[in-house]
Coordinates of C-alpha atoms in Angstrom, one line a residue:
Chain A
M11 CA -76.7 39.9 117.6
T12 CA -75.9 37.8 120.7
Q13 CA -74.1 34.8 120.3
P14 CA -73.8 32.5 123.3
A15 CA -70.8 30.9 121.9
S16 CA -69.0 32.9 119.2
P17 CA -66.6 31.1 116.7
K18 CA -63.9 33.6 117.5
A19 CA -63.9 33.1 121.0
P20 CA -61.6 30.5 122.3
K21 CA -63.0 27.5 120.5
Q22 CA -65.4 25.7 123.3
P23 CA -63.2 26.3 126.2
P24 CA -62.6 22.8 128.3
E25 CA -65.1 22.4 131.0
A26 CA -67.4 25.4 129.6
P27 CA -70.8 24.0 129.6
V28 CA -73.5 24.8 127.2
E29 CA -75.4 27.4 128.9
A30 CA -78.8 26.0 130.6
A31 CA -81.4 25.8 127.8
S32 CA -84.5 25.0 130.0
P33 CA -86.1 28.3 130.5
M34 CA -86.9 29.9 127.0
V35 CA -85.3 33.5 127.2
P36 CA -88.2 36.3 125.9
D37 CA -85.6 37.2 123.2
E38 CA -85.6 33.7 121.9
M39 CA -89.4 33.4 122.0
E40 CA -90.2 36.2 120.2
L41 CA -87.7 35.3 117.5
V42 CA -89.4 32.2 117.6
Q43 CA -92.8 34.0 116.9
R44 CA -91.6 36.0 114.3
A45 CA -89.9 32.9 112.4
R46 CA -93.2 31.0 112.7
R47 CA -94.9 33.9 110.9
G48 CA -92.3 33.3 108.1
D49 CA -90.0 36.1 109.0
L50 CA -87.0 34.5 107.8
P51 CA -84.5 37.1 109.3
A52 CA -85.8 36.2 112.7
Y53 CA -85.1 32.6 112.1
D54 CA -81.8 33.6 110.7
D55 CA -80.6 34.8 114.0
L56 CA -81.8 31.7 115.9
V57 CA -79.7 29.6 113.2
R58 CA -76.6 31.7 114.2
R59 CA -77.3 31.1 117.8
Y60 CA -76.9 27.4 117.6
Q61 CA -75.4 26.6 114.3
E62 CA -71.8 25.8 116.2
R63 CA -73.5 23.6 118.8
I64 CA -75.6 21.7 116.3
Y65 CA -72.9 21.1 114.0
A66 CA -70.5 20.0 116.5
T67 CA -72.8 17.6 118.0
V68 CA -73.6 16.0 114.4
Y69 CA -69.8 16.0 113.6
H70 CA -68.9 14.5 116.8
M71 CA -71.4 11.8 116.0
T72 CA -70.4 11.2 112.2
A73 CA -66.7 12.0 112.4
N74 CA -67.3 13.3 109.2
H75 CA -67.4 17.2 108.1
E76 CA -69.3 17.1 104.8
D77 CA -71.9 14.7 106.6
A78 CA -72.2 17.0 109.4
N79 CA -72.7 20.1 107.0
D80 CA -75.4 18.4 105.3
L81 CA -77.3 17.0 108.5
A82 CA -76.9 20.4 110.4
Q83 CA -78.3 22.2 107.5
E84 CA -81.3 19.8 106.9
A85 CA -82.2 20.0 110.8
F86 CA -82.5 23.5 110.6
I87 CA -84.5 23.5 107.5
K88 CA -86.8 20.9 109.1
A89 CA -87.1 23.0 112.1
F90 CA -88.0 25.9 110.3
Q91 CA -91.0 23.9 108.2
A92 CA -92.1 22.4 111.5
L93 CA -92.0 25.6 113.7
K94 CA -95.9 25.7 113.4
S95 CA -95.8 22.2 115.8
F96 CA -93.3 23.9 118.2
K97 CA -95.5 24.2 121.2
G98 CA -92.8 26.0 123.3
G99 CA -92.8 23.0 126.0
S100 CA -89.0 22.9 125.8
S101 CA -86.7 25.5 124.6
F102 CA -86.1 26.0 121.0
Y103 CA -82.5 24.9 121.6
T104 CA -83.5 21.4 123.0
W105 CA -86.2 21.0 120.3
V106 CA -83.8 21.9 117.4
Y107 CA -81.2 19.7 119.3
R108 CA -83.5 16.7 119.0
I109 CA -84.5 17.3 115.4
A110 CA -80.6 17.4 114.5
V111 CA -80.0 14.2 116.8
N112 CA -83.2 12.2 115.4
K113 CA -81.5 13.3 111.7
T114 CA -78.3 11.9 112.3
I115 CA -79.3 8.8 113.9
N116 CA -81.2 7.7 110.9
F117 CA -78.5 8.7 108.7
L118 CA -76.1 6.8 110.6
K119 CA -78.6 3.8 110.4
Q120 CA -78.3 4.0 106.8
R121 CA -74.5 4.5 106.1
K122 CA -74.0 1.5 108.5
H123 CA -71.2 0.1 106.9
R124 CA -69.4 3.4 105.7
T125 CA -66.8 4.5 108.2
H126 CA -64.9 7.1 106.3
L127 CA -63.7 9.5 108.7
S128 CA -63.1 13.1 107.4
L129 CA -61.9 14.8 110.4
N130 CA -61.8 18.6 110.9
D131 CA -58.3 20.3 111.8
L132 CA -57.4 20.6 115.5
D133 CA -57.5 24.3 116.6
F134 CA -54.2 25.8 117.4
N135 CA -55.1 26.3 120.8
A136 CA -55.1 22.6 121.3
E137 CA -51.1 22.4 121.5
H138 CA -51.5 24.9 124.6
D139 CA -54.1 23.0 126.4
P140 CA -52.3 22.2 129.7
D141 CA -54.5 19.0 130.3
L142 CA -53.6 17.9 126.5
V143 CA -49.9 18.8 127.2
A144 CA -49.9 16.7 130.4
L145 CA -51.7 13.8 128.7
I146 CA -48.9 13.7 125.8
S147 CA -46.0 14.3 128.0
E148 CA -46.8 12.0 130.6
K149 CA -44.9 8.7 130.8
T150 CA -47.0 6.4 128.9
P151 CA -46.4 3.7 126.4
R152 CA -47.5 6.0 123.8
R153 CA -45.2 8.9 124.8
E154 CA -44.2 9.7 121.0
V155 CA -48.3 10.3 120.0
S156 CA -49.1 13.4 118.3
L157 CA -52.1 15.3 118.7
A158 CA -53.2 14.6 115.3
E159 CA -52.9 10.7 116.0
L160 CA -54.6 11.0 119.1
Q161 CA -57.4 12.7 117.6
E162 CA -58.0 10.0 115.0
K163 CA -57.6 7.4 117.7
L164 CA -60.1 8.9 119.5
N165 CA -62.5 9.4 116.8
T166 CA -61.9 5.6 115.5
A167 CA -63.0 4.5 119.2
M168 CA -66.0 6.6 119.3
Q169 CA -67.3 5.4 116.2
K170 CA -67.3 1.8 117.6
L171 CA -69.7 2.9 120.3
S172 CA -73.5 2.5 119.4
E173 CA -75.2 5.4 118.3
P174 CA -77.1 6.2 121.6
H175 CA -73.8 5.9 123.8
R176 CA -71.9 8.0 121.4
L177 CA -74.4 10.7 121.6
V178 CA -74.3 10.6 125.6
V179 CA -70.6 10.8 125.7
T180 CA -70.8 13.7 123.2
L181 CA -73.2 15.6 124.7
H182 CA -72.0 15.3 128.2
D183 CA -68.3 14.7 128.1
V184 CA -67.4 17.0 124.8
Q185 CA -70.1 19.5 125.0
G186 CA -70.9 19.7 128.5
L187 CA -74.5 19.3 128.7
S188 CA -76.0 18.3 131.8
H189 CA -77.8 14.8 132.3
E190 CA -81.1 16.5 132.6
E191 CA -80.9 18.2 129.4
I192 CA -79.4 15.0 127.7
A193 CA -82.5 13.2 128.9
K194 CA -84.6 15.8 127.6
I195 CA -83.3 15.6 124.1
M196 CA -82.8 11.8 124.0
D197 CA -86.3 11.7 125.4
C198 CA -85.3 9.2 128.0
N199 CA -85.0 9.5 131.9
I200 CA -81.9 10.5 133.8
G201 CA -81.0 7.1 134.8
T202 CA -80.7 6.0 131.4
V203 CA -78.6 8.7 130.5
R204 CA -76.2 7.8 133.5
S205 CA -76.1 4.2 132.8
R206 CA -75.5 4.9 129.0
L207 CA -72.7 7.4 129.8
F208 CA -71.0 4.6 132.2
Y209 CA -71.1 2.1 129.9
A210 CA -69.9 4.4 127.1
R211 CA -66.9 5.6 129.3
Q212 CA -66.1 2.1 130.1
Q213 CA -65.9 1.3 126.4
L214 CA -63.9 4.1 125.5
Q215 CA -61.2 3.2 128.2
A216 CA -61.1 -0.2 127.0
Y217 CA -60.5 0.9 123.2
L218 CA -58.2 3.5 124.3
S219 CA -56.1 1.7 126.8
D220 CA -52.8 2.5 125.2
Y221 CA -53.2 6.2 125.9
L222 CA -54.6 6.2 129.3
K223 CA -52.1 4.0 131.4
Chain B
M30 CA -75.1 0.1 139.9
N31 CA -73.1 3.0 141.3
P32 CA -71.0 4.5 138.4
E33 CA -69.0 6.8 140.5
P34 CA -66.2 4.6 142.1
E35 CA -64.8 4.2 138.2
N36 CA -62.2 6.8 137.4
F37 CA -62.9 8.1 134.1
E38 CA -60.8 11.5 134.9
R39 CA -58.1 10.7 132.4
L40 CA -60.6 9.7 129.6
R41 CA -62.4 12.8 130.1
R42 CA -59.0 14.8 129.8
L43 CA -58.4 12.9 126.6
L44 CA -61.8 13.8 125.3
I45 CA -61.0 17.4 125.5
V46 CA -59.3 17.0 122.0
K47 CA -62.3 16.6 120.4
R48 CA -63.5 20.0 121.6
Y49 CA -60.7 21.7 119.5
E50 CA -61.8 20.1 116.2
Q51 CA -63.0 23.0 114.1
P52 CA -64.4 23.3 110.8
P53 CA -62.6 25.1 108.2
P54 CA -62.1 28.9 108.9
G55 CA -65.2 30.8 108.1
F56 CA -67.5 28.0 107.8
F57 CA -70.0 29.3 110.2
D58 CA -69.9 32.7 108.6
D59 CA -71.9 31.3 105.5
F60 CA -73.5 28.4 107.2
S61 CA -76.9 30.5 108.1
R62 CA -77.0 32.2 104.5
R63 CA -76.9 28.5 103.2
V64 CA -79.9 27.6 105.6
M65 CA -82.1 30.4 104.5
L66 CA -81.1 29.7 100.7
R67 CA -82.1 26.3 101.2
I68 CA -85.5 27.4 103.2
Q69 CA -86.4 29.8 100.1
A70 CA -85.7 27.5 97.5
G71 CA -87.7 24.6 99.2
E72 CA -90.7 27.2 99.5
A73 CA -90.6 28.3 95.9
G74 CA -90.2 24.6 95.1
E75 CA -93.1 23.6 97.4
E76 CA -95.2 26.1 95.5
A77 CA -94.2 24.7 92.1
L78 CA -94.6 20.9 93.2
G79 CA -97.7 21.4 94.8
F80 CA -99.5 18.1 95.2
G81 CA -96.6 16.2 94.9
H82 CA -94.6 18.0 97.6
W83 CA -97.9 17.8 99.8
L84 CA -98.0 13.8 99.2
W85 CA -94.0 13.7 100.1
Q86 CA -94.8 15.2 103.3
T87 CA -97.3 12.8 104.5
P88 CA -95.7 10.6 107.3
W89 CA -96.9 7.1 106.3
L90 CA -95.2 7.8 102.6
Q91 CA -92.0 9.0 104.2
R92 CA -92.2 5.5 106.5
L93 CA -92.6 3.5 103.4
V94 CA -89.9 4.9 101.5
S95 CA -87.5 4.7 104.4
A96 CA -88.8 1.0 104.9
L97 CA -88.2 0.4 101.1
E98 CA -84.7 1.8 101.4
Q99 CA -83.5 -0.2 104.5
R100 CA -84.9 -3.5 103.9
P101 CA -84.2 -5.3 100.5
A102 CA -86.5 -7.9 101.3
V103 CA -89.6 -5.4 101.7
A104 CA -88.5 -3.4 98.5
G105 CA -88.6 -6.8 96.7
A106 CA -92.1 -7.8 98.0
F107 CA -93.3 -4.4 97.2
S108 CA -92.0 -4.6 93.6
L109 CA -93.4 -8.0 93.3
S110 CA -97.0 -6.7 94.6
V111 CA -96.9 -3.8 92.1
C112 CA -96.2 -6.3 89.4
G113 CA -99.1 -8.6 90.3
L114 CA -101.5 -5.8 90.5
L115 CA -100.3 -4.4 87.0
L116 CA -100.9 -8.2 85.5
A117 CA -104.1 -8.2 87.3
G118 CA -104.9 -5.1 85.8
I119 CA -104.0 -6.0 82.5
L120 CA -106.2 -9.4 82.7
C121 CA -109.2 -7.5 83.9
S122 CA -109.2 -5.1 81.3
V123 CA -109.0 -8.1 78.6
A124 CA -111.3 -10.0 80.2
P125 CA -114.9 -8.1 80.0
A126 CA -114.3 -7.6 76.0
E127 CA -114.2 -11.4 76.0
I128 CA -116.7 -12.2 78.3
G129 CA -119.0 -9.3 78.1
R130 CA -120.0 -8.8 74.7
P131 CA -121.8 -12.4 73.9
D132 CA -123.9 -11.6 77.0
L133 CA -124.9 -8.3 75.3
L134 CA -126.0 -10.1 72.1
G135 CA -127.5 -12.9 73.9
G136 CA -124.5 -15.3 74.1
S137 CA -125.3 -16.6 70.4
Q138 CA -122.4 -14.9 68.6
S139 CA -118.9 -15.3 69.2
L140 CA -116.3 -12.0 69.2
A141 CA -114.9 -13.1 65.9
A142 CA -118.6 -13.2 64.4
I143 CA -119.1 -9.6 65.5
A144 CA -115.8 -8.4 64.4
V145 CA -115.6 -9.8 60.8
P146 CA -118.6 -8.9 58.4
R147 CA -120.1 -11.6 56.5
A148 CA -119.8 -11.7 52.5
A149 CA -123.6 -11.0 52.1
D150 CA -123.5 -7.8 54.2
P151 CA -123.3 -4.9 52.0
V152 CA -119.5 -3.3 52.0
P153 CA -120.0 0.2 53.9
V154 CA -119.0 3.1 51.6
F155 CA -118.8 6.4 53.1
V156 CA -120.0 9.3 50.9
S157 CA -119.9 12.8 51.8
S158 CA -123.2 14.9 51.5
T159 CA -123.7 18.4 51.8
N160 CA -127.8 18.2 51.8
G161 CA -127.9 16.1 54.5
I162 CA -129.4 13.0 52.3
L163 CA -127.2 10.1 52.1
P164 CA -127.0 8.7 48.6
G165 CA -127.4 5.1 47.7
P166 CA -124.3 2.9 47.7
L167 CA -122.1 3.7 44.7
Q168 CA -121.5 1.4 41.8
G169 CA -118.1 1.2 39.9
S170 CA -115.8 4.2 40.1
L171 CA -116.7 7.6 41.0
L172 CA -115.9 8.8 37.3
E173 CA -118.4 6.4 36.2
H174 CA -121.0 7.7 38.7
F175 CA -120.9 11.4 37.6
G176 CA -120.8 10.1 34.1
N177 CA -123.9 8.6 34.5
S178 CA -125.6 11.1 36.5
Q179 CA -128.5 13.0 35.2
V180 CA -127.6 16.5 36.2
Q181 CA -127.3 19.1 33.5
P182 CA -125.3 22.2 33.7
R183 CA -127.2 25.4 34.4
F184 CA -125.1 27.7 32.2
I185 CA -123.2 26.8 29.2
L186 CA -120.6 29.4 27.9
T187 CA -121.0 29.8 24.1
S188 CA -120.3 32.8 21.9
E189 CA -123.7 34.2 22.2
T190 CA -123.9 34.4 25.9
L191 CA -120.5 36.3 25.9
P192 CA -120.8 39.8 25.6

């Protein structure tokens, strides 16, 4: 089975954008058709293809592993149940993404006052990332900062953003999706995506000013 | 608005940290299996639930439940209206018995007059009968009744009748 983003590969290499998802590859279309007829192994194949990206998006939105696990599973289950209504106008990937994003936003609205972070560990490779090494070792007022601390501060700052702004930053700056793809997922125009991204970055810059001087 | 002049390069480098956040090892090995199990369990449950599941799948019901969960005021108003309906139902079920009966009897008798037998009325006695003919009202006890009856036994066992 082909997996575009293998979990064994260097975990989401920096600046590695998620593959363009707009044209539906025939293989994927075939899997969707089979899954629509109730073929569970075909759907299992589709889940394996996109599980990491869907999970990652939900995780970056919730900053909680358990919630991300539940929501990602529910998104795939809902997608399977709604497969009959999937027209194929967009890629299956974009469609599942939209389901996951809507589920996550509804969930976040309900848990408005709960801000418990349950963060995943940083991958070992993070310590060797030249950008991060440079960021930490540069002469900043918080020179002593550790990667774990940075991670927590970053997640806390992300949680201060509104859901649409957090989503745009997650999809663009963390996951590497294009403006066009984000616009499709969020069902808005590209201008809105750009302006939300700009505003979200400004906010984050203000929250993390100590680490960005 | 032109977002380009703003330099977010350092921020973008900082956000790289998030790409290295990984779930526990082996998490994705089992993920799709859990999804499949839940789908299968859901299908089995769907068959078992039948009408209930179909009802839950209806969008307006989902919207109602979600509105009730998110807005306490709506939940309060909804529960009040349910209580009101219940009360109205109880009142409506009592009212026809009181209002409807006198109409059937021409409005001359009250409900109490119907329910309580008058002293002059004969007290109904229920006696079983195997020949379909209802015997007359019994006077006194059952023993007295059978003692006074004129029915003679057909066979009397005596020493002559015995072999």
